[in-house]
Amino acid sequence: MTQDYEIGMLWVEGPLSYVEVLCAQSFLDAGHHVKLYHYKDVQNVPEGVELIHGDSVLQIDRFIQHGRTGSFALFSDVFRYHLLKQNDRMIWADLDAYCVKPFQSETGHFFGWESKHHINGGVLGLPPDSDALGQLLEMSEDEYGIPEWYSDAEKDKLQQQKDEGEPVHVSEMKWGVWGPQAVTHYLHKTGEAKYAQPIEGLYPVGFRERRLLMRGWAKEKVEDMITDQTYSVHFYGRRVREFLSKQGGMPEAGSWMEHILNKHNIDCEAAPVLSREEKAEKKQAELAESVTTAPRLPTGKGGENLTDLADRYGSDKGSTKHRYTELYHMLFHPYRQRKITFLEMGLLIGGPEHGNDPDRETNDCPSIRMWLEYFPKAEIHGLDVSDFSWFEHERFTFHRCDMDKRENIADAMEDMGVAPTIAIDDASHASHHQQNAFLEVFPRLESGGLYVIEDLRWQPDTYEQPGITKTAALFRSWLDDRTFQHSDPVVAAEFNKLSEDISGCIVEPVRFQKKRKDQVVVIHKK
C-alpha cells in the first residue's frame, strides 16, 4: 500500500516559504506520512508533518557546506543516504519536490532520470540493503576522497595534490559531486539504474524550463509535460524562489503554480517568498538580536569554547572544516575579557576568489558574530572587498577594501585609527594579497599582538600570480634561518625589515596533522 512509504525531508533551520509548504502539503494530501528533519528552529510547517531532530540520523559534526556557494547540499546528500540506510520503506524528497500522485515501488527503488545523462537524487528511494546505497555511504566517509568516476586526468591531478599533502576537500570539488554525480555512477555500477523512472516520471519540467511553472500563458504547456507516468515535479527551489521574489513574491495569474497553490489551499501570505533585500533585513535583525542577548552559561571553567561558538554560528573555522578555533582558543583565551581591538580580513566565503562578483549579495557574517560573543569587550573591525555595511553592531566597524591594492589596506588601517591586538587574514588567500596585508597591517599591530594568516595551502586561480613565492614558503624560510626568501627582491627586503619585530612564528599543517601541508601561520609581535 502507498501509505506504507513514508517521505523523509530535511530543512536545517528557518521559515519555510509557501513553495516548501506546498511541496510538503502535496505529500500529505497524497496520503503519505511526512517526516521533516531539522537541526534548529523551523517555522510554517504544515499541520500533519512530523518534526524530528536531525541528530537522530546524523550528528552535527558531519555538517559540511559547499565552498563556493555555502550551500548545505553536500550535507543534505550525506543525510539522505544515512536516512535511507536506517529506514525501510522510506523515500527521500527534497522540499522543492511536488507530489503529483502517491509514490509506489515494489523493490524500494524510487528515483529518476533528470536528463539523458544523469539520475537526480532529489527524490530518492533505495532499500537499506542496496549495494549502491552502501557504496554511497562508504564514499561519503572520506571528505578528501577522489571520485572514482572522474577522468584519469582529473584523478591524477587530485592524487598528485594529495601526495603533496594538499588534498582537495569535497567542498572545493565540482557541484553535485556527492549528489547526482555519485548517484548516477553507483546506480550504473551496481546495475540498479534499471529501476530509474523516465524523465517525465520525476523531472518532467526541466531546470531550463522551470519558469514555465510560474507563467500564466504556460499553464497548458506544463500540463502537457505532465503525463500519466509523472509522480513528481521538481521546482528547483532556490532558483524558483529568486524568480518569484522578482515578480512581487507570487506566480503569475493563471499559472500552473497558482493552480496547485489553490488546489492545496496554501496561504501564501503566511509563508511568503522573501526578496534578497527582505531576507537581508530579516537576517540583520536576527543577527543584532543574537549578539545583544544575555550570554550563554559557560560550558567550562573558561566559558564557552570558541569551537562551540564557531559551530553554532556556522563558521568554517570550527570543527566542521578547518578546526582553526582549536588553536585560536588556546592563543586568544587570555585576551577574552580584555578591551582589545580585533581585525578580521575576509568576512564570508564565496567572494571573487571563487569567481563571484565583488558586489555579490551578502547576508551573513558568521565569524564576526562569533568574535563579538567570544570577545565581549572588544572592538571588532572587518575588511572585505564585498559590502557588509548592512551589519550593524555598536562594537563592529566595517571597512570595504580591495586586498589587491596596498593603498586600500593602508587607508583602511588609517580609518581604524587604533592598533589591532589580533589580526586574522581570511581574505582571498592569494599569495600577494596575504603579503600585501601583512606588510601594511603587521607594522601597525599592537606590541605583543598576534597576526594570523589562514589557508596557506590554497590559492585561487582568479588572483594568484605566476612565479610568486607562496606565503607558507616565505615564513618557512624565516623559521629556517631568520631571513625571508622571496622571488621579488623588493618584497623580500620589506619583509626582512620587519623581521626584527617578530618574536616568534608557528606554522600548523591542515587539521594539525604532521603529514599534511602547511595551513595556518601565527606571528607574534615583539
mmCIF file of C-alpha atoms in Angstrom, residues 23-390:
data_model
loop_
_atom_site.group_PDB
_atom_site.id
_atom_site.type_symbol
_atom_site.label_atom_id
_atom_site.label_comp_id
_atom_site.label_asym_id
_atom_site.label_seq_id
_atom_site.Cartn_x
_atom_site.Cartn_y
_atom_site.Cartn_z
ATOM 1 C CA CYS A 23 5.506 20.572 -1.529
ATOM 2 C CA ALA A 24 5.163 19.136 1.978
ATOM 3 C CA GLN A 25 1.373 19.514 1.845
ATOM 4 C CA SER A 26 1.207 17.750 -1.524
ATOM 5 C CA PHE A 27 2.664 14.590 0.022
ATOM 6 C CA LEU A 28 0.255 14.771 2.938
ATOM 7 C CA ASP A 29 -2.662 15.169 0.564
ATOM 8 C CA ALA A 30 -1.428 12.163 -1.440
ATOM 9 C CA GLY A 31 -1.704 10.019 1.693
ATOM 10 C CA HIS A 32 1.977 9.828 2.716
ATOM 11 C CA HIS A 33 3.274 10.247 6.239
ATOM 12 C CA VAL A 34 5.856 13.056 6.084
ATOM 13 C CA LYS A 35 8.845 13.367 8.421
ATOM 14 C CA LEU A 36 10.683 16.683 8.333
ATOM 15 C CA TYR A 37 14.151 16.528 9.890
ATOM 16 C CA HIS A 38 15.744 19.720 11.183
ATOM 17 C CA TYR A 39 18.653 20.963 13.324
ATOM 18 C CA LYS A 40 17.392 24.322 14.515
ATOM 19 C CA ASP A 41 14.009 26.026 14.707
ATOM 20 C CA VAL A 42 11.783 25.846 11.624
ATOM 21 C CA GLN A 43 8.576 27.764 11.024
ATOM 22 C CA ASN A 44 5.481 27.471 8.795
ATOM 23 C CA VAL A 45 5.462 23.657 8.908
ATOM 24 C CA PRO A 46 2.111 22.245 7.673
ATOM 25 C CA GLU A 47 -0.066 20.515 10.237
ATOM 26 C CA GLY A 48 0.393 16.776 9.991
ATOM 27 C CA VAL A 49 4.119 16.860 9.215
ATOM 28 C CA GLU A 50 6.174 15.109 11.906
ATOM 29 C CA LEU A 51 9.159 17.175 13.055
ATOM 30 C CA ILE A 52 12.262 15.181 14.060
ATOM 31 C CA HIS A 53 15.686 16.476 15.103
ATOM 32 C CA GLY A 54 18.351 15.578 12.549
ATOM 33 C CA ASP A 55 20.760 14.290 15.211
ATOM 34 C CA SER A 56 18.639 11.136 15.275
ATOM 35 C CA VAL A 57 20.028 10.401 11.803
ATOM 36 C CA LEU A 58 23.358 12.214 11.535
ATOM 37 C CA GLN A 59 25.269 14.160 14.145
ATOM 38 C CA ILE A 60 26.098 17.802 13.513
ATOM 39 C CA ASP A 61 29.846 17.056 13.328
ATOM 40 C CA ARG A 62 29.222 15.934 9.736
ATOM 41 C CA PHE A 63 27.806 19.352 8.846
ATOM 42 C CA ILE A 64 29.653 20.437 5.695
ATOM 43 C CA GLN A 65 28.911 23.117 3.129
ATOM 44 C CA HIS A 66 29.865 23.693 -0.465
ATOM 45 C CA GLY A 67 32.882 26.009 -0.568
ATOM 46 C CA ARG A 68 31.907 28.245 -3.471
ATOM 47 C CA THR A 69 28.212 28.706 -2.675
ATOM 48 C CA GLY A 70 27.943 27.908 1.031
ATOM 49 C CA SER A 71 25.063 25.590 0.181
ATOM 50 C CA PHE A 72 24.090 22.779 2.552
ATOM 51 C CA ALA A 73 23.608 20.433 -0.428
ATOM 52 C CA LEU A 74 26.632 18.308 0.472
ATOM 53 C CA PHE A 75 25.329 17.717 3.966
ATOM 54 C CA SER A 76 21.871 17.028 2.577
ATOM 55 C CA ASP A 77 23.356 14.413 0.228
ATOM 56 C CA VAL A 78 25.033 12.552 3.085
ATOM 57 C CA PHE A 79 21.984 12.947 5.302
ATOM 58 C CA ARG A 80 19.632 11.255 2.844
ATOM 59 C CA TYR A 81 21.962 8.265 2.417
ATOM 60 C CA HIS A 82 22.077 7.700 6.176
ATOM 61 C CA LEU A 83 18.328 8.225 6.439
ATOM 62 C CA LEU A 84 17.586 5.575 3.794
ATOM 63 C CA LYS A 85 20.030 3.136 5.373
ATOM 64 C CA GLN A 86 18.291 3.471 8.741
ATOM 65 C CA ASN A 87 14.690 3.323 7.480
ATOM 66 C CA ASP A 88 12.956 0.677 5.432
ATOM 67 C CA ARG A 89 10.045 1.786 3.226
ATOM 68 C CA MET A 90 11.063 5.452 3.228
ATOM 69 C CA ILE A 91 11.573 7.667 0.194
ATOM 70 C CA TRP A 92 13.588 10.856 0.359
ATOM 71 C CA ALA A 93 12.150 14.016 -1.234
ATOM 72 C CA ASP A 94 13.731 17.448 -1.418
ATOM 73 C CA LEU A 95 11.450 20.183 -0.116
ATOM 74 C CA ASP A 96 11.127 21.504 -3.651
ATOM 75 C CA ALA A 97 9.612 18.253 -4.967
ATOM 76 C CA TYR A 98 5.851 18.468 -5.582
ATOM 77 C CA CYS A 99 3.892 15.206 -5.349
ATOM 78 C CA VAL A 100 1.577 14.670 -8.329
ATOM 79 C CA LYS A 101 0.421 11.206 -7.266
ATOM 80 C CA PRO A 102 1.342 8.723 -4.498
ATOM 81 C CA PHE A 103 4.820 7.219 -4.684
ATOM 82 C CA GLN A 104 4.862 3.476 -5.290
ATOM 83 C CA SER A 105 7.663 0.940 -5.580
ATOM 84 C CA GLU A 106 7.796 -2.846 -5.475
ATOM 85 C CA THR A 107 11.507 -3.007 -4.613
ATOM 86 C CA GLY A 108 12.126 0.178 -2.623
ATOM 87 C CA HIS A 109 13.967 1.754 -5.562
ATOM 88 C CA PHE A 110 12.469 5.114 -6.482
ATOM 89 C CA PHE A 111 14.461 7.665 -8.471
ATOM 90 C CA GLY A 112 14.517 9.049 -11.979
ATOM 91 C CA TRP A 113 16.421 10.413 -14.921
ATOM 92 C CA GLU A 114 16.635 14.206 -14.996
ATOM 93 C CA SER A 115 18.386 14.199 -18.372
ATOM 94 C CA LYS A 116 19.724 11.665 -20.852
ATOM 95 C CA HIS A 117 22.978 11.636 -18.905
ATOM 96 C CA HIS A 118 22.255 11.680 -15.194
ATOM 97 C CA ILE A 119 19.911 10.457 -12.480
ATOM 98 C CA ASN A 120 18.991 13.021 -9.866
ATOM 99 C CA GLY A 121 18.670 12.240 -6.163
ATOM 100 C CA GLY A 122 16.138 14.985 -5.400
ATOM 101 C CA VAL A 123 13.665 12.136 -4.975
ATOM 102 C CA LEU A 124 15.446 9.001 -3.877
ATOM 103 C CA GLY A 125 14.274 5.632 -2.654
ATOM 104 C CA LEU A 126 16.782 2.830 -2.012
ATOM 105 C CA PRO A 127 16.258 -0.245 0.157
ATOM 106 C CA PRO A 128 18.604 -0.381 3.175
ATOM 107 C CA ASP A 129 20.474 -3.349 1.667
ATOM 108 C CA SER A 130 21.040 -1.598 -1.677
ATOM 109 C CA ASP A 131 24.585 -2.095 -2.926
ATOM 110 C CA ALA A 132 24.572 1.408 -4.433
ATOM 111 C CA LEU A 133 23.469 2.908 -1.109
ATOM 112 C CA GLY A 134 26.266 1.100 0.696
ATOM 113 C CA GLN A 135 28.840 2.464 -1.729
ATOM 114 C CA LEU A 136 27.408 5.989 -1.477
ATOM 115 C CA LEU A 137 27.807 5.822 2.294
ATOM 116 C CA GLU A 138 31.330 4.447 2.024
ATOM 117 C CA MET A 139 32.259 7.202 -0.446
ATOM 118 C CA SER A 140 30.979 9.963 1.840
ATOM 119 C CA GLU A 141 33.109 8.794 4.766
ATOM 120 C CA ASP A 142 36.200 10.289 3.108
ATOM 121 C CA GLU A 143 35.810 14.044 2.647
ATOM 122 C CA TYR A 144 39.107 14.101 0.723
ATOM 123 C CA GLY A 145 38.377 11.031 -1.407
ATOM 124 C CA ILE A 146 38.953 11.059 -5.158
ATOM 125 C CA PRO A 147 35.723 10.304 -7.074
ATOM 126 C CA GLU A 148 36.218 7.073 -8.982
ATOM 127 C CA TRP A 149 34.085 8.313 -11.900
ATOM 128 C CA TYR A 150 36.424 11.225 -12.648
ATOM 129 C CA SER A 151 38.572 11.088 -15.778
ATOM 130 C CA ASP A 152 42.094 9.719 -15.477
ATOM 131 C CA ALA A 153 43.490 13.236 -15.883
ATOM 132 C CA GLU A 154 41.292 14.594 -13.087
ATOM 133 C CA LYS A 155 42.148 11.689 -10.804
ATOM 134 C CA ASP A 156 45.871 12.048 -11.494
ATOM 135 C CA LYS A 157 45.742 15.747 -10.635
ATOM 136 C CA LEU A 158 43.861 15.129 -7.385
ATOM 137 C CA GLN A 159 46.203 12.284 -6.447
ATOM 138 C CA GLN A 160 49.226 14.493 -7.033
ATOM 139 C CA GLN A 161 47.760 17.172 -4.768
ATOM 140 C CA LYS A 162 47.043 14.504 -2.170
ATOM 141 C CA ASP A 163 50.607 13.140 -2.375
ATOM 142 C CA GLU A 164 51.935 16.667 -1.887
ATOM 143 C CA GLY A 165 49.925 16.988 1.320
ATOM 144 C CA GLU A 166 47.307 19.248 -0.267
ATOM 145 C CA PRO A 167 44.246 17.037 -0.758
ATOM 146 C CA VAL A 168 41.146 18.689 -2.182
ATOM 147 C CA HIS A 169 38.182 18.734 0.184
ATOM 148 C CA VAL A 170 34.805 17.705 -1.219
ATOM 149 C CA SER A 171 33.501 21.233 -0.576
ATOM 150 C CA GLU A 172 36.013 22.507 -3.133
ATOM 151 C CA MET A 173 35.082 19.990 -5.834
ATOM 152 C CA LYS A 174 32.505 20.369 -8.603
ATOM 153 C CA TRP A 175 28.870 20.981 -7.706
ATOM 154 C CA GLY A 176 26.898 17.763 -7.254
ATOM 155 C CA VAL A 177 29.931 15.551 -6.628
ATOM 156 C CA TRP A 178 28.235 13.686 -3.758
ATOM 157 C CA GLY A 179 24.782 14.171 -5.261
ATOM 158 C CA PRO A 180 23.699 13.462 -8.861
ATOM 159 C CA GLN A 181 27.228 12.565 -9.999
ATOM 160 C CA ALA A 182 27.692 9.930 -7.310
ATOM 161 C CA VAL A 183 24.116 8.639 -7.508
ATOM 162 C CA THR A 184 24.336 8.158 -11.270
ATOM 163 C CA HIS A 185 27.728 6.447 -11.055
ATOM 164 C CA TYR A 186 26.913 3.951 -8.319
ATOM 165 C CA LEU A 187 23.479 3.069 -9.679
ATOM 166 C CA HIS A 188 25.094 2.240 -13.010
ATOM 167 C CA LYS A 189 27.955 0.394 -11.326
ATOM 168 C CA THR A 190 25.612 -1.876 -9.357
ATOM 169 C CA GLY A 191 23.029 -2.273 -12.112
ATOM 170 C CA GLU A 192 20.317 -0.574 -10.055
ATOM 171 C CA ALA A 193 19.940 2.170 -12.671
ATOM 172 C CA LYS A 194 17.473 -0.174 -14.378
ATOM 173 C CA TYR A 195 14.878 0.923 -11.813
ATOM 174 C CA ALA A 196 15.105 4.621 -12.808
ATOM 175 C CA GLN A 197 11.912 6.407 -13.783
ATOM 176 C CA PRO A 198 11.892 8.095 -17.211
ATOM 177 C CA ILE A 199 12.420 11.863 -17.303
ATOM 178 C CA GLU A 200 8.677 12.534 -17.180
ATOM 179 C CA GLY A 201 8.432 10.441 -14.007
ATOM 180 C CA LEU A 202 10.077 12.875 -11.578
ATOM 181 C CA TYR A 203 11.528 15.748 -13.622
ATOM 182 C CA PRO A 204 9.023 16.456 -16.430
ATOM 183 C CA VAL A 205 9.737 20.199 -16.259
ATOM 184 C CA GLY A 206 13.495 20.583 -16.549
ATOM 185 C CA PHE A 207 15.821 23.127 -14.996
ATOM 186 C CA ARG A 208 15.815 25.326 -18.076
ATOM 187 C CA GLU A 209 12.023 25.195 -18.277
ATOM 188 C CA ARG A 210 11.358 25.935 -14.591
ATOM 189 C CA ARG A 211 9.982 29.440 -15.216
ATOM 190 C CA LEU A 212 7.092 27.933 -17.175
ATOM 191 C CA LEU A 213 5.668 26.737 -13.857
ATOM 192 C CA MET A 214 5.031 30.351 -12.855
ATOM 193 C CA ARG A 215 3.980 31.848 -16.203
ATOM 194 C CA GLY A 216 0.277 32.442 -16.808
ATOM 195 C CA TRP A 217 0.479 31.732 -20.530
ATOM 196 C CA ALA A 218 2.348 28.413 -19.985
ATOM 197 C CA LYS A 219 -0.184 26.510 -17.849
ATOM 198 C CA GLU A 220 -1.366 24.252 -20.688
ATOM 199 C CA LYS A 221 2.224 23.677 -21.818
ATOM 200 C CA VAL A 222 3.150 22.481 -18.303
ATOM 201 C CA GLU A 223 0.095 20.249 -18.175
ATOM 202 C CA ASP A 224 1.196 18.660 -21.463
ATOM 203 C CA MET A 225 4.601 17.867 -19.938
ATOM 204 C CA ILE A 226 2.968 16.047 -17.033
ATOM 205 C CA THR A 227 1.862 12.575 -18.128
ATOM 206 C CA ASP A 228 0.274 9.512 -16.556
ATOM 207 C CA GLN A 229 3.812 8.407 -15.677
ATOM 208 C CA THR A 230 4.531 11.551 -13.648
ATOM 209 C CA TYR A 231 4.855 11.146 -9.886
ATOM 210 C CA SER A 232 6.536 14.435 -9.042
ATOM 211 C CA VAL A 233 7.518 17.862 -10.378
ATOM 212 C CA HIS A 234 10.787 19.434 -9.282
ATOM 213 C CA PHE A 235 10.686 23.176 -8.552
ATOM 214 C CA TYR A 236 14.461 23.871 -8.279
ATOM 215 C CA GLY A 237 13.732 25.719 -5.070
ATOM 216 C CA ARG A 238 16.365 28.444 -4.784
ATOM 217 C CA ARG A 239 16.071 29.467 -8.422
ATOM 218 C CA VAL A 240 12.275 29.432 -8.329
ATOM 219 C CA ARG A 241 12.207 31.492 -5.137
ATOM 220 C CA GLU A 242 14.580 34.034 -6.699
ATOM 221 C CA PHE A 243 12.287 34.327 -9.732
ATOM 222 C CA LEU A 244 9.174 34.697 -7.567
ATOM 223 C CA SER A 245 10.801 37.386 -5.422
ATOM 224 C CA LYS A 246 11.463 39.436 -8.559
ATOM 225 C CA GLN A 247 7.798 39.060 -9.562
ATOM 226 C CA GLY A 248 6.450 40.534 -6.352
ATOM 227 C CA GLY A 249 6.569 37.246 -4.485
ATOM 228 C CA MET A 250 3.787 35.456 -6.368
ATOM 229 C CA PRO A 251 3.444 33.384 -9.546
ATOM 230 C CA GLU A 252 1.573 34.935 -12.457
ATOM 231 C CA ALA A 253 -2.198 34.731 -12.512
ATOM 232 C CA GLY A 254 -3.426 31.648 -14.344
ATOM 233 C CA SER A 255 -0.093 29.812 -13.974
ATOM 234 C CA TRP A 256 0.204 26.138 -13.118
ATOM 235 C CA MET A 257 1.758 27.028 -9.779
ATOM 236 C CA GLU A 258 -1.140 29.304 -8.896
ATOM 237 C CA HIS A 259 -3.471 26.438 -9.778
ATOM 238 C CA ILE A 260 -1.823 23.935 -7.424
ATOM 239 C CA LEU A 261 -1.462 26.503 -4.634
ATOM 240 C CA ASN A 262 -5.236 26.917 -4.775
ATOM 241 C CA LYS A 263 -5.729 23.152 -5.052
ATOM 242 C CA HIS A 264 -3.894 22.544 -1.761
ATOM 243 C CA ASN A 265 -5.310 25.645 -0.010
ATOM 244 C CA ILE A 266 -1.880 27.188 0.647
ATOM 245 C CA ASP A 267 -1.886 30.507 2.489
ATOM 246 C CA CYS A 268 0.938 32.301 0.676
ATOM 247 C CA GLU A 269 0.805 35.393 2.914
ATOM 248 C CA ALA A 270 1.518 33.229 5.970
ATOM 249 C CA ALA A 271 4.719 31.873 4.401
ATOM 250 C CA PRO A 272 5.947 34.479 1.925
ATOM 251 C CA VAL A 273 8.795 34.166 -0.545
ATOM 252 C CA LEU A 274 11.129 36.961 0.519
ATOM 253 C CA SER A 275 13.294 39.021 -1.801
ATOM 254 C CA ARG A 276 17.035 39.194 -1.223
ATOM 255 C CA GLU A 277 16.642 42.604 0.375
ATOM 256 C CA GLU A 278 13.893 41.360 2.688
ATOM 257 C CA LYS A 279 15.970 38.322 3.631
ATOM 258 C CA ALA A 280 18.958 40.541 4.375
ATOM 259 C CA GLU A 281 16.848 42.841 6.557
ATOM 260 C CA LYS A 282 15.368 39.878 8.419
ATOM 261 C CA LYS A 283 18.796 38.309 8.879
ATOM 262 C CA GLN A 284 20.228 41.590 10.103
ATOM 263 C CA ALA A 285 17.527 41.882 12.755
ATOM 264 C CA GLU A 286 18.169 38.308 13.877
ATOM 265 C CA LEU A 287 21.922 38.864 13.982
ATOM 266 C CA ALA A 288 21.565 42.033 16.005
ATOM 267 C CA GLU A 289 19.364 40.204 18.477
ATOM 268 C CA SER A 290 21.739 37.227 18.682
ATOM 269 C CA VAL A 291 24.722 39.340 19.753
ATOM 270 C CA THR A 292 22.860 41.586 22.184
ATOM 271 C CA THR A 293 21.068 38.954 24.216
ATOM 272 C CA ALA A 294 22.441 37.762 27.544
ATOM 273 C CA PRO A 295 25.490 35.469 27.192
ATOM 274 C CA ARG A 296 25.002 31.732 27.470
ATOM 275 C CA LEU A 297 26.055 29.964 30.615
ATOM 276 C CA PRO A 298 29.680 28.786 30.490
ATOM 277 C CA THR A 299 30.224 25.199 29.431
ATOM 278 C CA GLY A 300 33.614 25.025 31.168
ATOM 279 C CA LYS A 301 35.781 26.936 33.613
ATOM 280 C CA GLY A 302 36.901 29.345 30.911
ATOM 281 C CA GLY A 303 33.499 29.925 29.352
ATOM 282 C CA GLU A 304 32.053 28.564 26.124
ATOM 283 C CA ASN A 305 34.737 27.104 23.886
ATOM 284 C CA LEU A 306 35.487 29.004 20.668
ATOM 285 C CA THR A 307 34.883 25.875 18.588
ATOM 286 C CA ASP A 308 31.393 25.586 20.103
ATOM 287 C CA LEU A 309 30.696 29.164 19.037
ATOM 288 C CA ALA A 310 32.053 28.586 15.531
ATOM 289 C CA ASP A 311 29.805 25.563 15.052
ATOM 290 C CA ARG A 312 26.805 27.400 16.463
ATOM 291 C CA TYR A 313 27.244 30.365 14.125
ATOM 292 C CA GLY A 314 28.148 28.284 11.072
ATOM 293 C CA SER A 315 31.779 29.391 10.701
ATOM 294 C CA ASP A 316 34.108 27.094 8.750
ATOM 295 C CA LYS A 317 36.823 27.886 11.306
ATOM 296 C CA GLY A 318 35.249 25.324 13.654
ATOM 297 C CA SER A 319 35.000 21.540 13.757
ATOM 298 C CA THR A 320 33.021 21.279 10.517
ATOM 299 C CA LYS A 321 36.024 22.051 8.342
ATOM 300 C CA HIS A 322 39.294 23.773 9.277
ATOM 301 C CA ARG A 323 39.395 23.421 13.096
ATOM 302 C CA TYR A 324 41.315 26.720 13.403
ATOM 303 C CA THR A 325 39.343 27.534 16.539
ATOM 304 C CA GLU A 326 41.087 24.760 18.458
ATOM 305 C CA LEU A 327 44.345 26.685 18.065
ATOM 306 C CA TYR A 328 42.742 30.109 18.444
ATOM 307 C CA HIS A 329 41.044 29.252 21.710
ATOM 308 C CA MET A 330 44.411 28.355 23.239
ATOM 309 C CA LEU A 331 46.027 31.539 21.920
ATOM 310 C CA PHE A 332 43.189 34.032 22.347
ATOM 311 C CA HIS A 333 41.689 32.981 25.671
ATOM 312 C CA PRO A 334 43.926 35.326 27.735
ATOM 313 C CA TYR A 335 42.523 38.241 25.690
ATOM 314 C CA ARG A 336 38.896 37.183 26.046
ATOM 315 C CA GLN A 337 37.830 39.630 28.750
ATOM 316 C CA ARG A 338 40.173 42.434 27.673
ATOM 317 C CA LYS A 339 39.259 45.601 25.795
ATOM 318 C CA ILE A 340 41.207 44.728 22.682
ATOM 319 C CA THR A 341 40.918 45.718 19.032
ATOM 320 C CA PHE A 342 40.312 42.729 16.767
ATOM 321 C CA LEU A 343 40.627 42.763 12.972
ATOM 322 C CA GLU A 344 39.411 40.138 10.502
ATOM 323 C CA MET A 345 40.051 40.372 6.759
ATOM 324 C CA GLY A 346 37.541 38.366 4.702
ATOM 325 C CA LEU A 347 34.062 38.005 6.209
ATOM 326 C CA LEU A 348 32.184 35.396 4.159
ATOM 327 C CA ILE A 349 33.137 32.557 1.848
ATOM 328 C CA GLY A 350 32.248 32.800 -1.838
ATOM 329 C CA GLY A 351 33.795 36.084 -2.977
ATOM 330 C CA PRO A 352 35.736 36.952 -6.144
ATOM 331 C CA GLU A 353 38.342 34.313 -5.279
ATOM 332 C CA HIS A 354 35.644 31.802 -6.217
ATOM 333 C CA GLY A 355 34.736 33.634 -9.424
ATOM 334 C CA ASN A 356 31.862 35.668 -7.982
ATOM 335 C CA ASP A 357 31.223 39.395 -8.375
ATOM 336 C CA PRO A 358 32.728 41.632 -5.644
ATOM 337 C CA ASP A 359 29.287 43.248 -5.454
ATOM 338 C CA ARG A 360 27.660 39.914 -4.592
ATOM 339 C CA GLU A 361 24.784 39.808 -2.131
ATOM 340 C CA THR A 362 25.941 39.208 1.432
ATOM 341 C CA ASN A 363 23.563 38.373 4.259
ATOM 342 C CA ASP A 364 25.653 36.781 6.987
ATOM 343 C CA CYS A 365 28.846 37.363 8.979
ATOM 344 C CA PRO A 366 29.283 34.081 10.863
ATOM 345 C CA SER A 367 32.797 34.691 12.183
ATOM 346 C CA ILE A 368 32.076 38.305 13.159
ATOM 347 C CA ARG A 369 29.095 37.148 15.195
ATOM 348 C CA MET A 370 31.382 34.547 16.772
ATOM 349 C CA TRP A 371 34.064 37.121 17.647
ATOM 350 C CA LEU A 372 31.522 39.554 19.098
ATOM 351 C CA GLU A 373 30.359 36.901 21.528
ATOM 352 C CA TYR A 374 33.808 35.463 22.263
ATOM 353 C CA PHE A 375 35.329 38.909 22.967
ATOM 354 C CA PRO A 376 32.530 40.732 24.850
ATOM 355 C CA LYS A 377 34.646 43.858 25.433
ATOM 356 C CA ALA A 378 36.496 44.002 22.116
ATOM 357 C CA GLU A 379 36.108 46.459 19.260
ATOM 358 C CA ILE A 380 35.778 44.314 16.135
ATOM 359 C CA HIS A 381 36.779 45.557 12.679
ATOM 360 C CA GLY A 382 36.143 43.769 9.398
ATOM 361 C CA LEU A 383 37.707 44.213 5.943
ATOM 362 C CA ASP A 384 36.241 42.781 2.749
ATOM 363 C CA VAL A 385 36.051 43.553 -0.964
ATOM 364 C CA SER A 386 32.273 42.937 -0.805
ATOM 365 C CA ASP A 387 29.809 45.102 1.064
ATOM 366 C CA PHE A 388 28.943 44.204 4.662
ATOM 367 C CA SER A 389 27.924 47.704 5.756
ATOM 368 C CA TRP A 390 24.414 46.374 6.432
#
